[in-house]
Short mmCIF file of C-alpha atoms in Angstrom, two decimals:
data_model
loop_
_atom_site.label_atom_id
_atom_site.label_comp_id
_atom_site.label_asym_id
_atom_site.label_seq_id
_atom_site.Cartn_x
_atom_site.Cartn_y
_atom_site.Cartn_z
CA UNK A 1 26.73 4.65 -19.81
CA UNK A 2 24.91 5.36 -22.59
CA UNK A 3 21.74 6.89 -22.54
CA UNK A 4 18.29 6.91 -25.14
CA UNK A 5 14.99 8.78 -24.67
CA UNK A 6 12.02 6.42 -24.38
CA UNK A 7 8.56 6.79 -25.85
CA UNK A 8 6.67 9.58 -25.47
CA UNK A 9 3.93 10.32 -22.74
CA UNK A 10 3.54 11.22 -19.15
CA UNK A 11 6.39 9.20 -16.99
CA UNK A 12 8.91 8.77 -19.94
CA UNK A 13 12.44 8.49 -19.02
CA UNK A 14 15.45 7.33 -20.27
CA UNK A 15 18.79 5.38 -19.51
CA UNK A 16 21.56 3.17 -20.75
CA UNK A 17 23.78 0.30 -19.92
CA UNK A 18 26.83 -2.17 -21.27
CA UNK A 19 25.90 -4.94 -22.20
CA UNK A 20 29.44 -6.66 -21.46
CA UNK A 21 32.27 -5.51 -18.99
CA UNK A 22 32.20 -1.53 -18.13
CA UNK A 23 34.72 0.53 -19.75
CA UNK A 24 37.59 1.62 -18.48
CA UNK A 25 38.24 5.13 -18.34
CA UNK A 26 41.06 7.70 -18.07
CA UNK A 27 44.92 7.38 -18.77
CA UNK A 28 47.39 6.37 -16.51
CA UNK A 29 46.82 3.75 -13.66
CA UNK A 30 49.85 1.55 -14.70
CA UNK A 31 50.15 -2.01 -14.96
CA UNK A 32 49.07 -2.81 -11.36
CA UNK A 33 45.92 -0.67 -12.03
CA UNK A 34 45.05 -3.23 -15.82
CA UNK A 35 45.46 -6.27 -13.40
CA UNK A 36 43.32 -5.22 -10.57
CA UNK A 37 40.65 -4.31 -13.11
CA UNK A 38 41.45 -7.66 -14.90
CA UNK A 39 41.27 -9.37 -11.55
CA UNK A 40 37.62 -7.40 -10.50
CA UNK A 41 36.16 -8.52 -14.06
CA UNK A 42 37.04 -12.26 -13.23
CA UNK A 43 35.86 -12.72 -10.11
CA UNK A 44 32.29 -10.56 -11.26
CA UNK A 45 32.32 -13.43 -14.46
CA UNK A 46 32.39 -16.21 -11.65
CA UNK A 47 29.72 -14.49 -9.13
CA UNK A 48 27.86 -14.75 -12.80
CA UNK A 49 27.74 -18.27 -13.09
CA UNK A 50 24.33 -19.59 -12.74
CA UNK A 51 23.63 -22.76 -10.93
CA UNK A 52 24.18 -25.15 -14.13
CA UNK A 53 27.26 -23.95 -14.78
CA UNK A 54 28.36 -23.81 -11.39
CA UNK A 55 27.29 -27.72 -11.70
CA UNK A 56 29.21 -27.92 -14.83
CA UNK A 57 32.38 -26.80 -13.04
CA UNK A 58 32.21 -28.70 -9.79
CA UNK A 59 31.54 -31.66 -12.19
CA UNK A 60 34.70 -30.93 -14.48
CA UNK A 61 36.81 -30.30 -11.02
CA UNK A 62 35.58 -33.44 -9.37
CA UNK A 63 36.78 -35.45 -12.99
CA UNK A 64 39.84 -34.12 -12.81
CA UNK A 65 40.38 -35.77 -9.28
CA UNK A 66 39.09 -38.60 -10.65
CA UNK A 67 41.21 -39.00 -13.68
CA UNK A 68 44.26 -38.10 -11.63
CA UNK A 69 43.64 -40.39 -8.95
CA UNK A 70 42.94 -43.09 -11.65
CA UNK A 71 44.79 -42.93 -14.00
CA UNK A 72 42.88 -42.10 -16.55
CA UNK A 73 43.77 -39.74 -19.56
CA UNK A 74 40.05 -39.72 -21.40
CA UNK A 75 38.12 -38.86 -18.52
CA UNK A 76 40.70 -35.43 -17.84
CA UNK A 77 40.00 -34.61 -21.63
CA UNK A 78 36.01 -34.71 -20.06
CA UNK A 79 36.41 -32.93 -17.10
CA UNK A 80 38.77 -30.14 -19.13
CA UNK A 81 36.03 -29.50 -21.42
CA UNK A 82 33.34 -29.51 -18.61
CA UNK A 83 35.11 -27.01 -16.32
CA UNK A 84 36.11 -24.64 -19.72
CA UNK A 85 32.69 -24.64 -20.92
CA UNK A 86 31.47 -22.07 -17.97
CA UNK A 87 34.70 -20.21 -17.58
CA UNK A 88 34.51 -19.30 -21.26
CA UNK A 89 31.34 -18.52 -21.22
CA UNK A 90 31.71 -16.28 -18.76
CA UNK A 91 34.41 -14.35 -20.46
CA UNK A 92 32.87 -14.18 -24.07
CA UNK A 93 29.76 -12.45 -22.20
CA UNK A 94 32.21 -10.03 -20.44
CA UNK A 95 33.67 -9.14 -23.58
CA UNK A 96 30.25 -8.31 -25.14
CA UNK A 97 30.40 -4.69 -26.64
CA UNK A 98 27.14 -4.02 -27.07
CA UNK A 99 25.23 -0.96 -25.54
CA UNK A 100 21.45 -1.15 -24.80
CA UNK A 101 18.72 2.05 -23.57
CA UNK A 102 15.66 1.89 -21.84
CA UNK A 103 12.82 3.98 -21.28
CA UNK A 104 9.70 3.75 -19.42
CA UNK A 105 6.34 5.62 -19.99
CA UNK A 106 3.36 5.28 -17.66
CA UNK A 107 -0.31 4.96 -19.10
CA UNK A 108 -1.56 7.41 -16.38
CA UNK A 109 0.89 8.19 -14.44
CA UNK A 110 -1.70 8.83 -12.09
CA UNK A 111 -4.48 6.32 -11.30
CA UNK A 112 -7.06 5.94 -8.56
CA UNK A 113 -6.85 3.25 -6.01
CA UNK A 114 -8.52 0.29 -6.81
CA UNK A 115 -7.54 0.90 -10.79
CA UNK A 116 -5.15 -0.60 -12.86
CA UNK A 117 -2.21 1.58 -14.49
CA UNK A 118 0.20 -0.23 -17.42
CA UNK A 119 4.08 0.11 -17.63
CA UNK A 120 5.68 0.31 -20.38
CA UNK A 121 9.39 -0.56 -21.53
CA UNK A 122 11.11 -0.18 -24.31
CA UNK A 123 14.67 -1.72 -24.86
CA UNK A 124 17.27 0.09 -28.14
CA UNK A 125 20.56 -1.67 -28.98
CA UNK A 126 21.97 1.17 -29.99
CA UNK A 127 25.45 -0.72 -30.89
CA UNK A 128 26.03 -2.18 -34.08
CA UNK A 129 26.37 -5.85 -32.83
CA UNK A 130 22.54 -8.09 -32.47
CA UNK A 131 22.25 -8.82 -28.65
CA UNK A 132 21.82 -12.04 -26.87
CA UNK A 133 19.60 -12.93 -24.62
CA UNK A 134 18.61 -10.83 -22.25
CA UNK A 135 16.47 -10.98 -19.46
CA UNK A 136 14.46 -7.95 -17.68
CA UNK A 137 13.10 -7.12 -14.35
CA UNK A 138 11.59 -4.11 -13.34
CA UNK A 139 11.85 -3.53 -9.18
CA UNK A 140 8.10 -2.56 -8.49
CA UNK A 141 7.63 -2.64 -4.31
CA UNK A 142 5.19 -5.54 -3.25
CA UNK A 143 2.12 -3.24 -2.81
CA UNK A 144 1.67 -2.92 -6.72
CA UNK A 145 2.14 -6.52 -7.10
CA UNK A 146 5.00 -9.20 -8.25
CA UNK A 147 8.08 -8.17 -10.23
CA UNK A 148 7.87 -8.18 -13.77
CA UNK A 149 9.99 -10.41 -15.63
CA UNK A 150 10.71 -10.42 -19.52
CA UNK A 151 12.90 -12.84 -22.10
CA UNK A 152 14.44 -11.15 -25.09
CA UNK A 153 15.68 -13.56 -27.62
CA UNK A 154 17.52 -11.22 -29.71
CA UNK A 155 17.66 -7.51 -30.79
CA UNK A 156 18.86 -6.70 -34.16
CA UNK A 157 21.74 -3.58 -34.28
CA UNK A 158 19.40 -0.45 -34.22
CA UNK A 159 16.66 -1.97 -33.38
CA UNK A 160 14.35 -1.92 -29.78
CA UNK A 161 11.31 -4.27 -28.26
CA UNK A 162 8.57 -2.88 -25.90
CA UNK A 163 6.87 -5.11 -23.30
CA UNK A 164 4.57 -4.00 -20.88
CA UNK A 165 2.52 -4.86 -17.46
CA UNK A 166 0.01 -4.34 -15.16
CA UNK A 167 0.31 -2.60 -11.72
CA UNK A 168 -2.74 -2.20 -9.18
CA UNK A 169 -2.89 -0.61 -5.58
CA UNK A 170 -5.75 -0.62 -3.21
CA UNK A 171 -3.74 1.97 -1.02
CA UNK A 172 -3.03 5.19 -2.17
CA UNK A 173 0.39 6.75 -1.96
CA UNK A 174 3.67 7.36 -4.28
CA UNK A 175 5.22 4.27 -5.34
CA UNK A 176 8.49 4.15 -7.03
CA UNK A 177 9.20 2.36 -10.41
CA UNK A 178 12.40 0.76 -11.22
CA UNK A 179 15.61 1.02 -12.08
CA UNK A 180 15.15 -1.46 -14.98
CA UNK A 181 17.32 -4.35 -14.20
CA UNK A 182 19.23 -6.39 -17.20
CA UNK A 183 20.35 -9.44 -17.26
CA UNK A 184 22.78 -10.67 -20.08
CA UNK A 185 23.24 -14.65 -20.46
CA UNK A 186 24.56 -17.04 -22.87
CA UNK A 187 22.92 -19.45 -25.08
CA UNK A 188 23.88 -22.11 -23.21
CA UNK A 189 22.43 -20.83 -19.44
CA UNK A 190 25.56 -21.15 -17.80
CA UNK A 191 26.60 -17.82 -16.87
CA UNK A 192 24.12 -14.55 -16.07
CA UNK A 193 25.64 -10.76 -15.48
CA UNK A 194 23.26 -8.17 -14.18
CA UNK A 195 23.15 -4.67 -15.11
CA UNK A 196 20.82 -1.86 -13.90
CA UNK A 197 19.95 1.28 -14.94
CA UNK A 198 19.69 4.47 -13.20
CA UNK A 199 16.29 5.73 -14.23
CA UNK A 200 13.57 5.61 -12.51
CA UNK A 201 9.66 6.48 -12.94
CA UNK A 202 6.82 7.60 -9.71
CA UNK A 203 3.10 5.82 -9.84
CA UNK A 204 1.02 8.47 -8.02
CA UNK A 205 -1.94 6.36 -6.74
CA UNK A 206 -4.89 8.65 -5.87
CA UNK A 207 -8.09 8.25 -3.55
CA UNK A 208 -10.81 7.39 -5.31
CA UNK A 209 -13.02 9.84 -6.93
CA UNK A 210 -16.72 9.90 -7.16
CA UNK A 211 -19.12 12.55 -9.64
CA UNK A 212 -21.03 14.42 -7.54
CA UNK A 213 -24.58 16.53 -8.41
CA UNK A 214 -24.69 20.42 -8.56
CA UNK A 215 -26.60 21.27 -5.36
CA UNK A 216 -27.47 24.65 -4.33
CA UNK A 217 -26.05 25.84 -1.04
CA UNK A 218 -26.56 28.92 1.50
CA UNK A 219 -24.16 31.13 0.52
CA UNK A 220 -24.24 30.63 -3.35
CA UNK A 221 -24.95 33.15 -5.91
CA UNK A 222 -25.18 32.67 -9.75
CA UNK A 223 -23.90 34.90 -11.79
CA UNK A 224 -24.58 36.32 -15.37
CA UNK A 225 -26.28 33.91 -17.81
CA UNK A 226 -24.69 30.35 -17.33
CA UNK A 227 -21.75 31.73 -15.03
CA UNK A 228 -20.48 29.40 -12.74
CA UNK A 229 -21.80 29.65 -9.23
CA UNK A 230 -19.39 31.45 -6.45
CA UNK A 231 -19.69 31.96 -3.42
CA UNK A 232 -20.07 35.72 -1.94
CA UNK A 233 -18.92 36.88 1.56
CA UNK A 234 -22.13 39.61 2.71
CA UNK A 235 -22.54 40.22 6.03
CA UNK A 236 -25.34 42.08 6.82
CA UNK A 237 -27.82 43.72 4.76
CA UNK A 238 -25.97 46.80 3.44
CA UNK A 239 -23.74 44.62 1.51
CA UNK A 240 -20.88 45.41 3.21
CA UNK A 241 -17.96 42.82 3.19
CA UNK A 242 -16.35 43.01 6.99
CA UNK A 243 -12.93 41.40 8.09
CA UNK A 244 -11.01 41.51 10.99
CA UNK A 245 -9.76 44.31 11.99
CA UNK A 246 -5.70 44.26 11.43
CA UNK A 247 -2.80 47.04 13.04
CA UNK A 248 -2.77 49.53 10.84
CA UNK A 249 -5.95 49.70 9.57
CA UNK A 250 -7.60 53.27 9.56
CA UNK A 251 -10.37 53.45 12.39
CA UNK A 252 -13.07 55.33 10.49
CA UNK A 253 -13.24 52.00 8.55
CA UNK A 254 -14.45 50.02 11.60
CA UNK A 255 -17.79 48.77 10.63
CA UNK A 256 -19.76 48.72 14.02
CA UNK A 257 -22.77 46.60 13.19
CA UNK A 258 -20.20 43.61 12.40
CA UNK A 259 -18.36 44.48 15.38
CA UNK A 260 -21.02 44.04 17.66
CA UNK A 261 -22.17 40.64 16.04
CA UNK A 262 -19.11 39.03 16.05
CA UNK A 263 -17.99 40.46 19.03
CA UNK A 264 -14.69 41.83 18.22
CA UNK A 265 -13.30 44.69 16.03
CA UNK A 266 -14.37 44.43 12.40
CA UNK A 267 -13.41 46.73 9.46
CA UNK A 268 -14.95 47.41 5.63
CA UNK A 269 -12.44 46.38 2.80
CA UNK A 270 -11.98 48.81 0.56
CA UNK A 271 -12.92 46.23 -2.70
CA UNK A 272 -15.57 43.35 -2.86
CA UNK A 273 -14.01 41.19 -5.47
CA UNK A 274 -16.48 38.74 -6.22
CA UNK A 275 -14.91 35.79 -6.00
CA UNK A 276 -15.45 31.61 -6.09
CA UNK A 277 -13.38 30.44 -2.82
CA UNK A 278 -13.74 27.52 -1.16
CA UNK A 279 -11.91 25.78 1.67
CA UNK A 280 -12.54 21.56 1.76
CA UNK A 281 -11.08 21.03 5.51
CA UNK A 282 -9.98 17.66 6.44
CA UNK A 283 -9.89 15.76 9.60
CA UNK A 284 -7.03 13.75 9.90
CA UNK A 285 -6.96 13.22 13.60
CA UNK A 286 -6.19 9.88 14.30
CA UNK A 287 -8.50 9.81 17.30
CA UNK A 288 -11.40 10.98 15.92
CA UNK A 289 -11.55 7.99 12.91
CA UNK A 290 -11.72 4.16 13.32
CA UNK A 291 -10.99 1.06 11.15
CA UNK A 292 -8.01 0.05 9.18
CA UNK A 293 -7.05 0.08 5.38
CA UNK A 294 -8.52 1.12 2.56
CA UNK A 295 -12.47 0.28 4.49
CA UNK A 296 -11.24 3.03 7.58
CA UNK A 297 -12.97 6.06 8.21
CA UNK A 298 -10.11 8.23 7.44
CA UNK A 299 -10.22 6.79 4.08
CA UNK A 300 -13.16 7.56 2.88
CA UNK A 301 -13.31 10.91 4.54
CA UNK A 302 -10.00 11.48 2.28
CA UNK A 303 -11.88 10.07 -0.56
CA UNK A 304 -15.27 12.23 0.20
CA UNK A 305 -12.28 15.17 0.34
CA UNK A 306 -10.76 14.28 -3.25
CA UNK A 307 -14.49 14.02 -4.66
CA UNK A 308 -16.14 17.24 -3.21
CA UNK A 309 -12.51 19.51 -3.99
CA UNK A 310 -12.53 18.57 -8.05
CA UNK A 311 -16.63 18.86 -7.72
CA UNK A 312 -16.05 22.40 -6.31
CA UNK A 313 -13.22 23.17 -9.15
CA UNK A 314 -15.22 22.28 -12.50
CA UNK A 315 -17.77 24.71 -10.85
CA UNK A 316 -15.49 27.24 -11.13
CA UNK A 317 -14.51 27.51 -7.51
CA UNK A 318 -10.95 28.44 -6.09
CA UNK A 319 -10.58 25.85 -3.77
CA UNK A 320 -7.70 25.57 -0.83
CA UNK A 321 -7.40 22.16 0.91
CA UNK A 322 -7.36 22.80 4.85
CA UNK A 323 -6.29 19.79 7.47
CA UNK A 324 -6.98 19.70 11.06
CA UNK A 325 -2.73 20.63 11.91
CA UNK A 326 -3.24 23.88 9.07
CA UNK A 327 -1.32 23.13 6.73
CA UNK A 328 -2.83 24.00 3.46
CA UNK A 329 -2.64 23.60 -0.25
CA UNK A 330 -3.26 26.97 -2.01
CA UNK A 331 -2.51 28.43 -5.53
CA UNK A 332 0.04 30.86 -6.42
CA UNK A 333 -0.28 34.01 -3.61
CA UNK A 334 -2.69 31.95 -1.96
CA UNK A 335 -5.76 32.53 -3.42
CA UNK A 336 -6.83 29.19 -3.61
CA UNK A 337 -6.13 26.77 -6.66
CA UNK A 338 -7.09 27.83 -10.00
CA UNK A 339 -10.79 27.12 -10.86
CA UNK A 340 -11.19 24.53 -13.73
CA UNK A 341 -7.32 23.77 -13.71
CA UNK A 342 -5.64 20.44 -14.91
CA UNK A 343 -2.48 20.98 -13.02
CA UNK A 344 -5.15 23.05 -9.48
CA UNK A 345 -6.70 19.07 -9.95
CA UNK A 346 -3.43 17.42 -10.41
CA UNK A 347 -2.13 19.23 -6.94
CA UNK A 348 -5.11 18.30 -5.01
CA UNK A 349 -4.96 14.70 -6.39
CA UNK A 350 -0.95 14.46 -5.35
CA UNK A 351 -1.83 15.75 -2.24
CA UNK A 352 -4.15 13.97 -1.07
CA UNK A 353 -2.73 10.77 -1.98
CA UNK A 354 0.07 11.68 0.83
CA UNK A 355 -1.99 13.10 3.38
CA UNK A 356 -1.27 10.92 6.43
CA UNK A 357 -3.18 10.68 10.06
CA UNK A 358 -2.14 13.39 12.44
CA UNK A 359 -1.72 13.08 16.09
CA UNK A 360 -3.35 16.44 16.89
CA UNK A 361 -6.57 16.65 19.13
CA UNK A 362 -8.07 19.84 18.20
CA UNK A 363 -9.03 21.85 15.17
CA UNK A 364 -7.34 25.18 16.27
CA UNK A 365 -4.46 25.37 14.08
CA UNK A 366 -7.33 25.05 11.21
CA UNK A 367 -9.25 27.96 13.03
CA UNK A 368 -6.35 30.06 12.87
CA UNK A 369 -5.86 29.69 9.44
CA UNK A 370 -9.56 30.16 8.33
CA UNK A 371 -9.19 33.41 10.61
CA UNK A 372 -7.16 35.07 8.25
CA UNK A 373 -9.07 34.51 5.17
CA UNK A 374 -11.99 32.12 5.58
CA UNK A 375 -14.40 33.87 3.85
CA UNK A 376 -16.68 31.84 0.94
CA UNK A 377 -17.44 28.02 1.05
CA UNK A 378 -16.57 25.76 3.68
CA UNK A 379 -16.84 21.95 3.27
CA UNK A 380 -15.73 20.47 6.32
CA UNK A 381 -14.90 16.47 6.68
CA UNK A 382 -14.72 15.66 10.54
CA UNK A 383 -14.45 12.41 12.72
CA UNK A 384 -15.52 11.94 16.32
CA UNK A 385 -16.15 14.98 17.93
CA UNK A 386 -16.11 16.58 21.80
CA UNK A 387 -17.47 19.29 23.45
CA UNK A 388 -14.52 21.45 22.62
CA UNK A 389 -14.19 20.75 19.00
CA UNK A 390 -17.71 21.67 18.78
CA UNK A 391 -16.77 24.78 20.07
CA UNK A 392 -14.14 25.32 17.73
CA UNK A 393 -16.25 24.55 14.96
CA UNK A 394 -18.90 27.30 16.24
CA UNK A 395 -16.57 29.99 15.90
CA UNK A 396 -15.50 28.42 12.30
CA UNK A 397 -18.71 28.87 11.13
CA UNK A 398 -19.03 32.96 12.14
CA UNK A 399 -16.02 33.57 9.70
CA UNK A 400 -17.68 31.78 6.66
CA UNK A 401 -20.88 32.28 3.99
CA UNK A 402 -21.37 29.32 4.06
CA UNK A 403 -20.50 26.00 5.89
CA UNK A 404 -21.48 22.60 5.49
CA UNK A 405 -19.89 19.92 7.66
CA UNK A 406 -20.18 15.90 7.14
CA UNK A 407 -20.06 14.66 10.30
CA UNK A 408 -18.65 10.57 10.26
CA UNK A 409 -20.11 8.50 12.88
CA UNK A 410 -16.76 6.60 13.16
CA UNK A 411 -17.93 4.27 15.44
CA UNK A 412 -19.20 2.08 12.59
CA UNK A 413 -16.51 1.76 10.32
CA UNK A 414 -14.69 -0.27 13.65
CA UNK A 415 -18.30 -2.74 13.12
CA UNK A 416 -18.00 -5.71 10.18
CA UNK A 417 -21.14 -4.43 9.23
CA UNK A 418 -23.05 -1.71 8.28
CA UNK A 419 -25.54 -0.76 11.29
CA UNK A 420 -28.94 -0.54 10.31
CA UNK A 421 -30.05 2.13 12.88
CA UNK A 422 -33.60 1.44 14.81
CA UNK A 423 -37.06 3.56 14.73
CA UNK A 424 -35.95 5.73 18.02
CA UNK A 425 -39.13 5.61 20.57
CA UNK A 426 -40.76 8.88 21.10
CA UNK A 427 -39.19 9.15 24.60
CA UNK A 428 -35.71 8.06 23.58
CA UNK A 429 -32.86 10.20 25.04
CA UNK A 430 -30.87 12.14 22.56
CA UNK A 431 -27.25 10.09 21.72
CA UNK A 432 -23.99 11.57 21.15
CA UNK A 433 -24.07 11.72 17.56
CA UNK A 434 -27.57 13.10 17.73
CA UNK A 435 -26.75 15.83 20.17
CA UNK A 436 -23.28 17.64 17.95
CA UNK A 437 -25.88 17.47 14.75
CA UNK A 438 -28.31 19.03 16.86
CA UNK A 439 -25.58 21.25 18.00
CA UNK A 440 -23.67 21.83 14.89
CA UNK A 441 -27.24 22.93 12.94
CA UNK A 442 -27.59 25.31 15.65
CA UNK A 443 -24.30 27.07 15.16
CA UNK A 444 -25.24 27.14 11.11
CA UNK A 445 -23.88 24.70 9.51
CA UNK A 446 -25.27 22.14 7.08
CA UNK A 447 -24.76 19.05 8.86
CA UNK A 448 -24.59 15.83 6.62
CA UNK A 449 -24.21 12.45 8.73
CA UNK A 450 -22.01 9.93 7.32
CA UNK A 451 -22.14 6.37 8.49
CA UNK A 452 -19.94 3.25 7.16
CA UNK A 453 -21.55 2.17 3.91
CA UNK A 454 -23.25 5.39 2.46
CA UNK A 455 -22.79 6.51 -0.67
CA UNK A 456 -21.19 10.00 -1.03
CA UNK A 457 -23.26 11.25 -4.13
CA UNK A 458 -26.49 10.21 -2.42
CA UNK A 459 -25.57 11.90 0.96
CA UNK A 460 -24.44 15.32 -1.12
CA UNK A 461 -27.69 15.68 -2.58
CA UNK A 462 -29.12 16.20 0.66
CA UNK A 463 -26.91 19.43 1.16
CA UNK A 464 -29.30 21.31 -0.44
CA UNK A 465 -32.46 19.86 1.49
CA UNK A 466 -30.58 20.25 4.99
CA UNK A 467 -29.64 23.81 3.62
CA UNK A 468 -32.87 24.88 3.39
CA UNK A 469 -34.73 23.39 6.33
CA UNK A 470 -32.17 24.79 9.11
CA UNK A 471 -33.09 23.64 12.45
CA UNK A 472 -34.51 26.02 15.09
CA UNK A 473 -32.17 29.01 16.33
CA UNK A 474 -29.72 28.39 13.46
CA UNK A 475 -28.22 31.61 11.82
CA UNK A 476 -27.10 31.98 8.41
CA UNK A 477 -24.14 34.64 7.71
CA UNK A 478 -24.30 34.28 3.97
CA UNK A 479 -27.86 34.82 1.47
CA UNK A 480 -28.63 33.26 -2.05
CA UNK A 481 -29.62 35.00 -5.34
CA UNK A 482 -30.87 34.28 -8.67
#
């Protein structure tokens, strides 16, 4: 097989393939060993023949009944030249020498859902014969659309051709790209051989991504001069920076005032790095989201989760991506990934284009994670909600500066359209929905509701309004600064 870089750019690969029979290799095998191959590369030149010259010699056979039935010398000189036409056909394209190399490059490799991406090939002879015609088709799977199929009239010795064409997904995911797929015919259409190559190419499709606004956020702080803003874990008003207390830890650290507000045993660290952290946690439950496709609830929470992590990373935070099972997506030594990184982006991006639904029902595997290191930003994406969740979520919020949670009202993604919600009456009981936003305020979080339809810019900007306007008995564990 011979084998030939392609172009340049992300997604480049290369490969190679005969153009006529494949070499044989290796000394020995004997004279039984030459036929067998002999025999292997006549019966592949017959499976070759297309469906005119498979015509061609049923028509030449049939003839030379014909003739020999009737007598007839002229019409067996027909029907020999109409059954050798395919047959040699067939074995001048099996004796083709030539060599050809592919490569692909995709232009991105990684595109958003909804967005178009372009393939391109490039084909070298890199023999010193012109090629024939030859015939490509990429495999692409069904969800990116048809196969793509090309005609190559001839390539001169040295010499290559580039083609190229247009994939698009709706769903995101990671969608294989080839092998390239030749096919060698004659100028006459009578006989086709098919050779692939072994290269292949990934098309990341990620969720969509939407610019958000800078808000300001309980929690924040702004640094020196046009610093990014981070996020800064103070507890109390001495500035002291409590975590759990862990075996081994020396007891004249315990801090006592943090111990009695949590209610269990808290120590000082011995450094306050000041540091931009953030946690985006996702809600993949499959109970707690409705609908189906790209319009579901669990879409666009995965969406809202793509567009607030990158948000949080050109502001210079270190963000780790948290789901409802706990598994999580951190940087090297798990600090979080890098703030303002191409590749921190890239691995959110990748991620998030696999994330599937879970089967879990309750957000303690997330809890325990956030337990050993949840201090900073929280951004939390959640479905449909009970009484125990909401409990989880309570103690979530003790172990964080900051929290703000975007509660989906899932209920309305299963509608065909958008509710338009009614003036309540003044003596209206509370509903569900009404009562864990009520609830979830209480406990200190931000609570942003998120019904089918709404725009995630417009509903971020109101982080900062809902920040500052906490409802009544809600506690804030974090403080801003200027």
């Amino acid at each position: 097989m011979a084998a030939k870089p392609g172009g340049g750019g992300a997604g480049a690969r290369g490969g190679g393939a005969h153009g006529g029979t494949s070499a044989r290799g290796g000394t020995g095998g004997g004279t039984g060993g030459a036929g067998a191959s002999r025999g292997a590369a006549a019966r592949t030149a017959l499976r070759g023949l297309t469906t005119r010259g498979r015509s061609f010699l049923a028509a030449g056979i049939t003839a030379a009944l014909c003739a020999y039935l009737l007598g007839q010398p002229a019409l067996l000189r027909i029907a020999l030249l109409l059954a050798a036409l395919p047959l040699i056909s067939a074995m001048m394209l099996m004796r083709t020498r030539y060599r050809v190399a592919s490569g692909r490059r995709l232009t991105p490799s990684r595109t958003p859902a909804g967005q178009e991406a372009r393939v391109h090939l490039r084909v070298d002879n890199v023999s010193r014969v012109p090629t024939g015609l030859l015939m490509l088709e990429d495999k692409v799977p069904y969800v990116l659309g048809p196969r793509p199929r090309f005609v190559l009239d001839r390539v001169e010795p040295r010499g290559h051709r580039e083609v190229s064409y247009r994939v698009r997904s709706d769903l995101r995911g990671r969608y294989p790209l080839g092998p390239l797929q030749l096919r060698l015919g004659d100028p006459f259409g009578l006989c086709e051989l098919t050779r692939s190559f072994t290269a292949a190419d990934t098309l990341t499709v990620v969720p969509h991504v939407q610019p958000l606004a800078p808000v300001r956020l309980t929690g924040e702080w702004t640094g020196y001069g046009d610093s990014h803003s981070r996020a800064v874990a103070l507890a109390g008003e001495d500035d002291v920076v409590p975590r759990e207390y862990r075996h081994g830890d020396d007891l004249r650290r315990v801090h006592w005032r943090s111990t009695a507000k949590y209610g269990e045993l808290m120590v000082r660290r011995e450094e306050q790095p000041l540091r931009s952290r953030a946690t985006v946690l996702l809600d993949t439950r499959t109970a707690g989201h409705r609908g189906s496709g790209p319009a579901s609830s669990f879409e666009w929470a995965v969406s809202a989760a793509a567009s607030i992590g990158l948000h949080l990373l050109e502001r210079g935070y270190a963000v780790r991506l948290l789901t409802d099972t706990g598994d999580a997506v951190t940087g090297p030594g798990g600090s979080g990934l890098g703030a303002a990184s191409a590749e921190a982006a890239g691995l959110l991006l990748d991620t998030l284009a696999m994330v599937q639904p879970s089967e879990g029902q309750s957000l303690v595997r997330a809890e325990e994670v956030l337990r050993l290191g949840g201090e900073g930003l929280v951004v939390a994406l959640l479905g449909s909600l009970d009484d125990e969740q909401l409990a989880e979520l309570s103690r979530l919020r003790r172990r964080t500066s900051a929290a703000v949670a975007i509660l989906l009202d899932s209920a309305t993604w299963s509608l065909n359209r958008v509710p338009v919600p009614a003036a309540p009456a003044a003596d209206a009981p509370e509903n569900a929905t009404d009562l864990q936003l009520r609830l979830l305020r209480e406990a200190g979080w931000t609570v942003l509701a998120a019904r089918s339809g709404d725009s995630l810019p417009d509903l971020w900007q109101q982080a900062d309004h809902a920040a500052a306007a906490p409802a009544p008995g809600s506690y804030s564990a974090g403080r801003s600064a200027s």
